Structure formats: structure tokens, C-alpha cells
Tab-separated table of C-alpha atoms in Angstrom:
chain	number	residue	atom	x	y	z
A	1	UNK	CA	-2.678	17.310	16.672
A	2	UNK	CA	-5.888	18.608	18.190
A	3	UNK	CA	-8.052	17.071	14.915
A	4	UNK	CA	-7.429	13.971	16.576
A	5	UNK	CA	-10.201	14.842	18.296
A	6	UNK	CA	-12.432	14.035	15.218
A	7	UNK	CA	-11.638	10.339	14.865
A	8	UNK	CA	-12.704	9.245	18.228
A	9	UNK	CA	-15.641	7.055	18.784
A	10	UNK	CA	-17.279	5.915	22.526
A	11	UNK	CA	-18.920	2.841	23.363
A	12	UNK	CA	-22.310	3.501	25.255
A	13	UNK	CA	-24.352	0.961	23.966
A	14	UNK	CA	-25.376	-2.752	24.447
A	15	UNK	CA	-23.516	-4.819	27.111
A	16	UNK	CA	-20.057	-6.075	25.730
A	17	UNK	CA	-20.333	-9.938	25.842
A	18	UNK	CA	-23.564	-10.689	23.824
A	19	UNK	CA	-22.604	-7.728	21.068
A	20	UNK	CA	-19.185	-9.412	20.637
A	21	UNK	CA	-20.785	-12.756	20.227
A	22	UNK	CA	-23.076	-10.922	17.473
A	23	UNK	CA	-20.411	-9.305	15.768
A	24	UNK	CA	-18.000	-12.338	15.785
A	25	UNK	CA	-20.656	-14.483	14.205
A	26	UNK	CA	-21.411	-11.710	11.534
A	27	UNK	CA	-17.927	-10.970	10.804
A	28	UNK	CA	-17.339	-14.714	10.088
A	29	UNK	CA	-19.574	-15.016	7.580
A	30	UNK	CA	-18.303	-11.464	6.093
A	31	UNK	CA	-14.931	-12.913	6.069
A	32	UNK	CA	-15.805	-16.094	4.525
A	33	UNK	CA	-17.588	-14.566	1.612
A	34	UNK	CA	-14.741	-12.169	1.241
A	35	UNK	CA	-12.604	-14.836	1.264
A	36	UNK	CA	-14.018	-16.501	-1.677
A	37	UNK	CA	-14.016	-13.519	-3.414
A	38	UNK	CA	-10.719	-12.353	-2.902
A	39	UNK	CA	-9.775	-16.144	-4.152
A	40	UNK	CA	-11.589	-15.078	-7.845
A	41	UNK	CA	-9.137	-11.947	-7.796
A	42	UNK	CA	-6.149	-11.181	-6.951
A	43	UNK	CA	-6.228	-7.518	-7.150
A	44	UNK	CA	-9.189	-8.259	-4.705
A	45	UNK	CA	-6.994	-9.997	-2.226
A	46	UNK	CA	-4.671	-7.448	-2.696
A	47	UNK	CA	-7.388	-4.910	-1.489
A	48	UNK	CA	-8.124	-7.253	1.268
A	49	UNK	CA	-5.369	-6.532	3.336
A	50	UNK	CA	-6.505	-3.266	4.529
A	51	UNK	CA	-9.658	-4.948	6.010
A	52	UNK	CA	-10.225	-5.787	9.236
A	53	UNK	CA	-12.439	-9.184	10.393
A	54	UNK	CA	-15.256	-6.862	11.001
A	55	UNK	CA	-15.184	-5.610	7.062
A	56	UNK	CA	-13.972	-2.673	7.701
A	57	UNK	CA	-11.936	-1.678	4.376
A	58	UNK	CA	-9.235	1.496	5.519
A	59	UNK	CA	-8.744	3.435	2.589
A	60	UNK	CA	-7.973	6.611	4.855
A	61	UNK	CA	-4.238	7.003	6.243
A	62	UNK	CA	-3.204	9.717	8.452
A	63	UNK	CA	0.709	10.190	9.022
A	64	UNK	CA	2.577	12.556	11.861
A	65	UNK	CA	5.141	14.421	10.207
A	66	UNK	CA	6.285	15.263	14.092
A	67	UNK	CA	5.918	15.223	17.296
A	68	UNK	CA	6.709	19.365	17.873
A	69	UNK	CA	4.448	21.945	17.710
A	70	UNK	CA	4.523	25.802	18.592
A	71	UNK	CA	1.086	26.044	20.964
A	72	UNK	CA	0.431	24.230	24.035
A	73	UNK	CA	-3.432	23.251	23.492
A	74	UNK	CA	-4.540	22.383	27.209
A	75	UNK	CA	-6.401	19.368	26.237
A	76	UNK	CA	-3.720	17.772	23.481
A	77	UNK	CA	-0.576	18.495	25.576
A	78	UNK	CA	1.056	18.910	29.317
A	79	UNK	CA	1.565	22.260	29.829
A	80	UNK	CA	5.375	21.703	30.666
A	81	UNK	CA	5.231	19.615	26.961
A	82	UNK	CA	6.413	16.422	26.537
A	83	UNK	CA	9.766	14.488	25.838
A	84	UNK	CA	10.201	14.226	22.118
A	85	UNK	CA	11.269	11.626	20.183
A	86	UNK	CA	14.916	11.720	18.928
A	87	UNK	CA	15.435	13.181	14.908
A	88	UNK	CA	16.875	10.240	13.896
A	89	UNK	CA	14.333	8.003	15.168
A	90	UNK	CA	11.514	9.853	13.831
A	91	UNK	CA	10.446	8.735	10.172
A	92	UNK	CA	12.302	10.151	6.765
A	93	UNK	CA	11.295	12.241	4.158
A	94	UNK	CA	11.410	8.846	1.820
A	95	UNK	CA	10.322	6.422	4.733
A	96	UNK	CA	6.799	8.671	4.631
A	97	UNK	CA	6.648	8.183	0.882
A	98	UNK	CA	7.695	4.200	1.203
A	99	UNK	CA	4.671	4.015	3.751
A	100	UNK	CA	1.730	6.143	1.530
A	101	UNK	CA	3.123	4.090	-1.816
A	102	UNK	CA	2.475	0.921	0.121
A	103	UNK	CA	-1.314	1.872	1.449
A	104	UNK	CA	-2.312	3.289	-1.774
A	105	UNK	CA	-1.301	0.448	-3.971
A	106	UNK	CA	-3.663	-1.522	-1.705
A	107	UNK	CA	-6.333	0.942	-1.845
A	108	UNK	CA	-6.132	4.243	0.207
A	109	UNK	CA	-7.744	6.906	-1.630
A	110	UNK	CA	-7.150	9.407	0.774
A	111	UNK	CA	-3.749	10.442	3.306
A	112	UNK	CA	-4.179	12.974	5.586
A	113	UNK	CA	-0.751	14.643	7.232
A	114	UNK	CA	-0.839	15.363	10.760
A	115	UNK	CA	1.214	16.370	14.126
A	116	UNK	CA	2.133	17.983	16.171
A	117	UNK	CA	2.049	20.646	13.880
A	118	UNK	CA	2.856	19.805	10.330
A	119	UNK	CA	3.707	23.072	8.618
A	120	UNK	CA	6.974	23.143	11.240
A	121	UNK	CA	8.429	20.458	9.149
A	122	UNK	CA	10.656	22.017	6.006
A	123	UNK	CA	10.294	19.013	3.739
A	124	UNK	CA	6.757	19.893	3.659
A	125	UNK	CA	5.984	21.043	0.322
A	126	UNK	CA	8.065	18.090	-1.327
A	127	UNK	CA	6.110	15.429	0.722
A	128	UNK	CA	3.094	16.754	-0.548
A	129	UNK	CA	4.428	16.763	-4.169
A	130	UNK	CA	5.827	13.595	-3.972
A	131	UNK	CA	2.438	11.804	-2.312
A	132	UNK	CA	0.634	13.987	-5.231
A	133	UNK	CA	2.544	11.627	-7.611
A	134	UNK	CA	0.474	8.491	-6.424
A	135	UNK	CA	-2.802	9.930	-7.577
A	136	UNK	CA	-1.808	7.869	-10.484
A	137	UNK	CA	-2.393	4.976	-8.638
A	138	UNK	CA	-5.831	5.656	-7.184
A	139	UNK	CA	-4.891	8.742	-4.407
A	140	UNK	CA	-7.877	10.697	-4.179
A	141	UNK	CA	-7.291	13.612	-1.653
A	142	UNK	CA	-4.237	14.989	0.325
A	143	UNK	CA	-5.243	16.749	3.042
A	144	UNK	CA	-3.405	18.212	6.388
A	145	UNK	CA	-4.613	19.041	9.944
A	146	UNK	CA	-3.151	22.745	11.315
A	147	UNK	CA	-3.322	24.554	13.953
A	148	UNK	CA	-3.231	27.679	11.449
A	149	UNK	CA	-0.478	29.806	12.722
A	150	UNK	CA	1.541	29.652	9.656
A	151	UNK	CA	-0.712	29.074	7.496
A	152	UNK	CA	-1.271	32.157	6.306
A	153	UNK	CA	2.517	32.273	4.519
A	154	UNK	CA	2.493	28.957	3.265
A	155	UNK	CA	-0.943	27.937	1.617
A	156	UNK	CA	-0.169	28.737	-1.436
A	157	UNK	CA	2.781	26.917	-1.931
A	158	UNK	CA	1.059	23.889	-0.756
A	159	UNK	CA	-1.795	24.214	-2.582
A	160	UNK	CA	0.343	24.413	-5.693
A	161	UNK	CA	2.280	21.362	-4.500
A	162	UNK	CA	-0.986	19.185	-4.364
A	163	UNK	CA	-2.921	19.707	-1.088
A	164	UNK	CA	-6.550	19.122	-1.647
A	165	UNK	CA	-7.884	20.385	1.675
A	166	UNK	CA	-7.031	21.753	5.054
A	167	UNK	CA	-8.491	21.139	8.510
A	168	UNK	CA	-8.129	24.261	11.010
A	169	UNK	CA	-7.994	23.983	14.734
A	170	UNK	CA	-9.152	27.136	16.331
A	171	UNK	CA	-11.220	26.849	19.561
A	172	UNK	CA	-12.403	30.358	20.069
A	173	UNK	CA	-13.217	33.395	18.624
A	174	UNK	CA	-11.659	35.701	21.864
A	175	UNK	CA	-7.859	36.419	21.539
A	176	UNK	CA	-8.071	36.125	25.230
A	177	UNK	CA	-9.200	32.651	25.787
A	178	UNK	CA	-7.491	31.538	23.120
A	179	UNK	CA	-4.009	32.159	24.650
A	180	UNK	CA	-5.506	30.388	28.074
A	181	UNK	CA	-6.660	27.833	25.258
A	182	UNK	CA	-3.180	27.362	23.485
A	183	UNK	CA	-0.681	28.992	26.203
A	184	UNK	CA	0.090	31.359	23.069
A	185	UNK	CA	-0.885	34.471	21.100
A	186	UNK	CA	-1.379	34.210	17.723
A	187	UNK	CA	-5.745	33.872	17.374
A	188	UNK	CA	-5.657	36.878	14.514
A	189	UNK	CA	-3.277	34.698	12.505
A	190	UNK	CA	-5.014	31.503	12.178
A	191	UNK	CA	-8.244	33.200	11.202
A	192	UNK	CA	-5.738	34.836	8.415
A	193	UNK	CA	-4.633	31.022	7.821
A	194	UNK	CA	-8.381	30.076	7.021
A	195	UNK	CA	-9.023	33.195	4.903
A	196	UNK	CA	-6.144	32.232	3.037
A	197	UNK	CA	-6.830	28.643	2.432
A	198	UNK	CA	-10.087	29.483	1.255
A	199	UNK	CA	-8.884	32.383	-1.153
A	200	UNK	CA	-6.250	29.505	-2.629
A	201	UNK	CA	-9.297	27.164	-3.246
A	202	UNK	CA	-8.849	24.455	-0.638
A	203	UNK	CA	-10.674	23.010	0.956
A	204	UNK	CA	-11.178	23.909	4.569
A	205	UNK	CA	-13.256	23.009	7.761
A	206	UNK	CA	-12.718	24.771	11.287
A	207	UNK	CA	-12.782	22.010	14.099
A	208	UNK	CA	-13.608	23.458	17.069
A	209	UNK	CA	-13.367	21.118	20.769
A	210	UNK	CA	-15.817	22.514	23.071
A	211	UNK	CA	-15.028	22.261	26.894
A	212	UNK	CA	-18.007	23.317	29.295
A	213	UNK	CA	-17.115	26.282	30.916
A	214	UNK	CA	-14.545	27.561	29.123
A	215	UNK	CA	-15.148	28.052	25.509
A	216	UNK	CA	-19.020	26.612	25.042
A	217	UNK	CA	-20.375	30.654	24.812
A	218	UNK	CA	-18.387	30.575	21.074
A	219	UNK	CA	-20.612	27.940	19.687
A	220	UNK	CA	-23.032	30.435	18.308
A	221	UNK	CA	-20.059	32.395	16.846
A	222	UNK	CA	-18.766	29.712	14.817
A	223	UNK	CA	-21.660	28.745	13.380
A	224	UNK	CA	-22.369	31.897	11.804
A	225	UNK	CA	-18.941	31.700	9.937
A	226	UNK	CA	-20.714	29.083	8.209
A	227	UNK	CA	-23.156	31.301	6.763
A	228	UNK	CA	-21.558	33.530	4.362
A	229	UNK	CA	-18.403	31.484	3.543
A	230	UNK	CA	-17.919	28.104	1.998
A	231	UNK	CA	-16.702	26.121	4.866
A	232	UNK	CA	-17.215	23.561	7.265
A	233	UNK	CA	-17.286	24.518	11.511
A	234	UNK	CA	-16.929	21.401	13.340
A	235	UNK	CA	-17.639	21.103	16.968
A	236	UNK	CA	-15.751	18.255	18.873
A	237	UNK	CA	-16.530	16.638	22.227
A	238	UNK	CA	-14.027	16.968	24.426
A	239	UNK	CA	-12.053	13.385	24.883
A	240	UNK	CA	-9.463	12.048	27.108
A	241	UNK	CA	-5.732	12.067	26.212
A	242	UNK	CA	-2.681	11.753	28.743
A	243	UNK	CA	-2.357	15.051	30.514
A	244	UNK	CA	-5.404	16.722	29.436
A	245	UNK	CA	-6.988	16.506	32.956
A	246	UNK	CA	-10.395	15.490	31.090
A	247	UNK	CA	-13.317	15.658	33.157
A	248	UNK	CA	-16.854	14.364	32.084
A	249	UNK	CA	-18.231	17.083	33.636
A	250	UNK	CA	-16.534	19.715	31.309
A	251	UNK	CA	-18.225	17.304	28.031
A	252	UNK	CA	-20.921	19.313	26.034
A	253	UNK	CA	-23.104	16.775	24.282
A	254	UNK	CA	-23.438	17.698	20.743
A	255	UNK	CA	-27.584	17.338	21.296
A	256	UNK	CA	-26.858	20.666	23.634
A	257	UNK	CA	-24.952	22.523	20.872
A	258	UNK	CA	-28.250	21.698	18.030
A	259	UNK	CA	-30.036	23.199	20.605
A	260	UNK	CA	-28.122	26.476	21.284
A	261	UNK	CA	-27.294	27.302	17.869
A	262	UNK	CA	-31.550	26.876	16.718
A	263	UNK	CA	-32.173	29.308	19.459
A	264	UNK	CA	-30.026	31.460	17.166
A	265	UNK	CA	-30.969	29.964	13.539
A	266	UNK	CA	-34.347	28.221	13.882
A	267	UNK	CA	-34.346	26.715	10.625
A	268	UNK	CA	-30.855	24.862	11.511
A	269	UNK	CA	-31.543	21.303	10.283
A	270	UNK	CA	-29.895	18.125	9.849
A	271	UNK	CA	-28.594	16.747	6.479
A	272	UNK	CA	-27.692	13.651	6.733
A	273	UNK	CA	-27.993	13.176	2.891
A	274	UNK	CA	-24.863	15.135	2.357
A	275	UNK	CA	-22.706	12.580	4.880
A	276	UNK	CA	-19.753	11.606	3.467
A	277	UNK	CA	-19.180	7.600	3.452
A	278	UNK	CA	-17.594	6.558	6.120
A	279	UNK	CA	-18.146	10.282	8.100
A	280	UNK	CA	-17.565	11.135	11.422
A	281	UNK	CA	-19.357	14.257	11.175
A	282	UNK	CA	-22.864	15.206	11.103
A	283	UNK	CA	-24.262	17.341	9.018
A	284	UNK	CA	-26.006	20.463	9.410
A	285	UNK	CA	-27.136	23.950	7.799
A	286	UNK	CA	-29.815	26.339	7.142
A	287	UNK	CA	-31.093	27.186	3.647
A	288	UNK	CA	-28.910	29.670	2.090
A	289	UNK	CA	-26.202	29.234	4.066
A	290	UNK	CA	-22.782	28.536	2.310
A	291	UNK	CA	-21.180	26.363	4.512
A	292	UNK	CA	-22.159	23.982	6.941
A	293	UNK	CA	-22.084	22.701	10.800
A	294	UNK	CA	-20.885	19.553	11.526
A	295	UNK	CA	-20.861	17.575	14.867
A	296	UNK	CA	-18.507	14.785	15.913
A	297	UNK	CA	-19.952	12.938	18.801
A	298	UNK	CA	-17.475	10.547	19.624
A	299	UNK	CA	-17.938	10.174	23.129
A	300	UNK	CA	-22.572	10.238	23.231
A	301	UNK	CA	-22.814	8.797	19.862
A	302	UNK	CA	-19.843	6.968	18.542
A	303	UNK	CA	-19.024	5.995	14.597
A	304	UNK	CA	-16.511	2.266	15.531
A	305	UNK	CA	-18.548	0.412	13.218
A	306	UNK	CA	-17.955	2.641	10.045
A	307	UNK	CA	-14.173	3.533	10.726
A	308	UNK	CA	-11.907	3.004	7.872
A	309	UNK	CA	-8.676	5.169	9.124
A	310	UNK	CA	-5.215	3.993	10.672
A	311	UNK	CA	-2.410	6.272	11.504
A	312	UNK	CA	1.628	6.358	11.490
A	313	UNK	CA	3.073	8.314	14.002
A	314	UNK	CA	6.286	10.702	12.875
A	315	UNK	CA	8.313	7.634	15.245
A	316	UNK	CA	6.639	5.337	12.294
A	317	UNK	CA	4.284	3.506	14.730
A	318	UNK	CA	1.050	1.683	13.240
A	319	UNK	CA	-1.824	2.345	15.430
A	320	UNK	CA	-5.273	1.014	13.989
A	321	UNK	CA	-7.446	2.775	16.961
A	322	UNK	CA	-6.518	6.096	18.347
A	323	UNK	CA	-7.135	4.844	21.636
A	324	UNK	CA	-5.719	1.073	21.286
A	325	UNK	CA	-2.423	1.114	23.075
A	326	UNK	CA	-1.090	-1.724	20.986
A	327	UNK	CA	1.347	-0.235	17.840
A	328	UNK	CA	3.915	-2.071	15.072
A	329	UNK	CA	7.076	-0.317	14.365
A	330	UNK	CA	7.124	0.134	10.336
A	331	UNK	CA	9.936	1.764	10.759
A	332	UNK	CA	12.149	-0.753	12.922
A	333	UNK	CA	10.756	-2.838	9.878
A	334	UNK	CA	11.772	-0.577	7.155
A	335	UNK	CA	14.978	-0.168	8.734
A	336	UNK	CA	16.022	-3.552	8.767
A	337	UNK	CA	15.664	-4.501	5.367
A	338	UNK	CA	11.889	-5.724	5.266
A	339	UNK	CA	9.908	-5.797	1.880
A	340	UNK	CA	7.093	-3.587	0.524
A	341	UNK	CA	5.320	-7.416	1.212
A	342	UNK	CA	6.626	-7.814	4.362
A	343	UNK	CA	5.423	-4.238	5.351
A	344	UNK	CA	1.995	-5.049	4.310
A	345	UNK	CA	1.808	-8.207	5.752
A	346	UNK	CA	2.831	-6.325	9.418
A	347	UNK	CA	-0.111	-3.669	8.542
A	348	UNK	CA	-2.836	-6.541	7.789
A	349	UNK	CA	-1.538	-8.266	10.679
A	350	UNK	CA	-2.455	-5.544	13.149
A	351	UNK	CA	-5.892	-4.501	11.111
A	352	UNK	CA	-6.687	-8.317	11.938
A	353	UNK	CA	-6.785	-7.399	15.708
A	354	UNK	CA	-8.581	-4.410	15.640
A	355	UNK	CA	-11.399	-4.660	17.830
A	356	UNK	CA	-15.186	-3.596	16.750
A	357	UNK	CA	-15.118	0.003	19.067
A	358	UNK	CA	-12.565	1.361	22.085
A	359	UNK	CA	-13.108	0.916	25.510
A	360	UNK	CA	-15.577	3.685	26.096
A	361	UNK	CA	-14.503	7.134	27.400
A	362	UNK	CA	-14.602	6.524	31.116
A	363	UNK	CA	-11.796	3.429	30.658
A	364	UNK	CA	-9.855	5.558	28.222
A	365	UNK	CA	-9.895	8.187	31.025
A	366	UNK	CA	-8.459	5.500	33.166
A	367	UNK	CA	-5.529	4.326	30.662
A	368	UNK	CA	-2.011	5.355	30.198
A	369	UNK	CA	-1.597	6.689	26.618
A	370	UNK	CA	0.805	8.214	25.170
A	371	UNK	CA	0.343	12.497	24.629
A	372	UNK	CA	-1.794	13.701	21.609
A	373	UNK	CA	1.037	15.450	20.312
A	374	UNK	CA	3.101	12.456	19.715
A	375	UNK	CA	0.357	10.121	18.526
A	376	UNK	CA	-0.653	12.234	15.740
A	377	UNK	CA	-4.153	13.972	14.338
């Protein structure tokens, strides 16, 4: 759950009202060309479901296999936990499948399985083989977010089951902190996890959230695990969730962290050439280096306008923003007989009132939301 972290995005920038009115007026005449186009095709139209009035096209699903998970990360959950959604409630094995067959037959290219913690969910392995069945239908990637711990036993079988690439959380390099960190042992492990992943030929990037105070003296440390091994460290600014106890104060701009890690690697430059589309992370490396350093700046330099990801939580919610409070139940709609259609139709629905960017991190702060852990990464 603590990736989560790396789809965030802040608003800091021009007043509200007269950006709205510029982005209304643009998105019209976005939509009105689109709509003409999508009138020529039918496949387009299709396709045209998973955009948003803004033209925002969301090829990129995430999906909660559950709401548990074995550490207590300080700034993802309370630390007496939360109430959990009943089993029965939560989505199926085939409900999961019914969802990713519906998104990628309207264009996702890429599904990323989240938590809680997914490796604590059995059925794992077949959910991956069974999404890995609908790369013949344009699936890209399969990838999962982990908090590592048992990771180490089980990449291999994943990887052979069709997992693409893994995303790590691990938030410090000192066994110490990272029990006060997680309110659990277990540091030596995930850094076996990683090892593993790599070894097995996935794909794998560390995300890192850095809290002032507490773990900011491990920046330096991560970045050099980017030198000599092909993967990618990401640092996170810290963002508010229900019972984190966020505090702006405890927020380490990612400017800050440039500037640390060049007092360490003066050569350490940007590369924004090797951005992904659509990329919440910024690039960065020195020459030679095998891996790279990425920052996500969600809350000093926010990525709304690009974002092309919508989640399901493991209850089989909808939510089109991480921090929009508003959610569809596909699974109340699955379970009472809706179509494939009718499903879509719901999903393009709520993609229709997704708003250009959140609230900004000082009104998140002051929202009710649900926990991290049962939203999903």
C-alpha cells in the first residue's frame, strides 16, 4: 500500500476559478474533436470510454487484492490497524479477472496489483496467470507493489506466472528505524526480496517516502544502490492519508534531496529524456551508473494534468483520484447481474467527473479518507 504514495499529485499553482474556466474551455473543444472522431470509428469510441473531459486516456489500472498486510507503516496505517472489510465482500478471484478483461478490451496496456500487501493473498500466482492471458488483447505489463517481506520465496513463481515488474517499499537502510518505520522486523528480508527480483529478471524500483527527521539521513544511501545495480530508487514526498498524523513540516522537497545526493555525486543530473509517458517520476543518474534516481513530487510539483491511472479497491470500489472521496461499487454491480456494457458504462461515468487535479495537500490534510491500506497502492 505505501506505493500509493507515487500517484499523488498537489495543486500549488494558479488560482482555481480562472484555471477551471481555461481548462473547461480547452477540454470542450478536445471533446468535440474527439467526438467526431470517435463517430468515424467505433473501436475509437470504444477507446473513448476510458477518457476523461480533460483528454486524459487511462490505460493504467491498479487493483487491491486486500485490505491486510503484515507491517504497520506509520504513515499508510493507524498503529492499532484498521477494521477490515468482510471476505465475502471483498472482490473474487474471477470478479478481478471480469474487471482487468473489461479495462483492457478498452485499452489498458498496463494493471498494476496492489494492497495492503499483495503476496498475502494465495490466489496470487493464478491471478497473475490468468491477467497474463489478456496480453492477447493489448496488456502490456503486469506489475505489483510489495512491501518485500516475502518476496524473497515467491518471485520466482511469479515471475514464471507473468509478472513483468515489481515495485519495493523499503524506507531505510537501518534495521532499527525500520521497525520504528513498519512496527516490525524483517529490513534484511526485503533487501533479499529485491536481490531476488532482480536475479529472476524483473523489473524492480525501490520507492522510498522520506519524512524529515526520521529517515531523510538514508537518502544518500539509496542512491548509491543505484549505481552498481540495474534498478530504480524512488524517493516519495511524504502525503496525507487518514491516521498518518502528516505534518508539512516533516515534507522534504524533492529540490532538497537533488541537492544532498550532488554533494555526494556531483555529476548527478537530470534526464528527463528517459521519462516514461505519462510518468510520475523524474529522472535522474550519473554516467556509468546502472540504475537510476527518480523523484515523485506530488505535493511541490504535481503531475494531475498527465494522469492516466484509476484504481479498484479489494471491496471492488472505482476511485478515479486517490484523493477524490467519491467511489462506484463494480462489485455491487457485478453482483447483481450487470453487463460487461453496463460495467463500462459505470467506469466512463465516473472518469466523466474526474476533476483536472485534487484539492491540494493542505485540504487533503483536512479531509476524512478512508486508510491507505484499504484504498489500495
Amino acid at each position: 500500500c505505501r506505493a500509493a504514495f507515487s500517484t499523488m499529485a498537489d495543486a500549488k499553482e494558479a488560482p482555481a476559478e480562472p484555471a477551471s474556466v481555461a481548462t473547461a474551455a480547452s477540454a470542450a473543444t478536445a471533446a468535440a474533436a474527439a467526438a467526431a472522431a470517435a463517430a468515424a470509428s467505433p473501436e475509437l469510441a470504444e477507446r473513448r470510454k476510458l477518457e476523461d473531459r480533460f483528454g486524459r486516456f487511462h490505460n493504467y489500472l491498479r487493483i487491491s487484492l486486500t485490505e491486510r498486510c503484515n507491517l504497520r507503516c506509520t504513515y499508510c496505517m493507524p498503529e492499532e490497524g484498521v477494521s477490515l472489510t468482510p471476505e465475502e465482500r471483498l472482490l473474487s478471484a474471477e470478479e478481478i479477472q471480469r474487471v482487468s478483461s473489461i479495462f483492457v478490451r478498452h485499452g489498458t496496456t498496463r494493471i498494476r496489483l496492489t494492497g495492503g500487501e499483495p503476496l498475502l493473498r494465495r490466489d496470487l500466482p493464478e491471478i497473475i496467470e490468468s491477467t497474463s492471458e489478456l496480453r492477447s488483447q493489448g496488456l502490456k505489463e503486469i506489475a505489483m507493489t510489495t512491501n518485500g517481506i516475502t518476496l524473497g520465496r515467491k518471485a520466482k513463481e511469479l515471475a514464471r506466472a507473468g509478472l513483468d515488474s515489481v515495485n519495493v517499499s523499503l524506507d531505510t537502510l537501518d534495521p532499527l528505524k525500520f521497525q520504528l518505520l513498519t512496527r516490525r522486523k524483517g529490513m534484511e528480508k526485503v533487501l533479499e526480496g529485491v536481490q531476488t527480483a532482480l536475479d529472476q529478471g524483473l523489473k524492480v524500483k525501490v520507492n522510498a517516502v522520506i519524512i524529515r527527521g526520521l529517515n531523510d539521513d538514508d537518502v544518500e544511501g539509496f542512491a548509491s544502490m543505484a549505481v552498481d545495480r540495474p534498478l530504480e530508487v524512488r524517493f516519495i514526498e511524504y502525503m496525507p492519508f487518514d491516521g498518518n498524523r502528516w505534518d508539512r513540516q516533516k515534507l522534504v522537497p524533492y529540490t532538497e534531496l537533488v541537492d544532498r545526493i550532488r554533494e555526494k555525486y556531483p555529476d548527478f543530473e537530470r534526464k528527463q529524456k528517459e521519462d516514461a509517458p505519462n510518468a510520475v517520476s523524474k529522472l535522474w543518474h550519473a554516467d556509468g551508473w546502472e540504475g537510476r534516481v527518480g523523484f515523485i513530487s506530488s505535493m511541490t510539483d504535481h503531475f494531475c494534468a498527465t494522469c492516466n491511472r484509476v484504481r479498484v479497491t479489494a471491496d471492488g470500489n472505482l476511485k478515479v483520484c486517490l484523493f477524490g472521496n467519491e467511489e462506484v461499487s463494480l462489485r455491487d454491480a457485478f453482483r447483481s447481474g450487470a453487463s460487461d456494457e453496463e460495467v463500462m458504462e459505470l467506469v466512463s461515468g465516473a472518469l466523466s467527473r474526474k476533476k483536472p487535479r485534487h484539492a491540494g495537500m493542505f485540504n487533503i490534510a483536512a479531509q476524512t479518507m478512508r486508510p491507505m491500506t484499504t484504498i489500495g497502492g
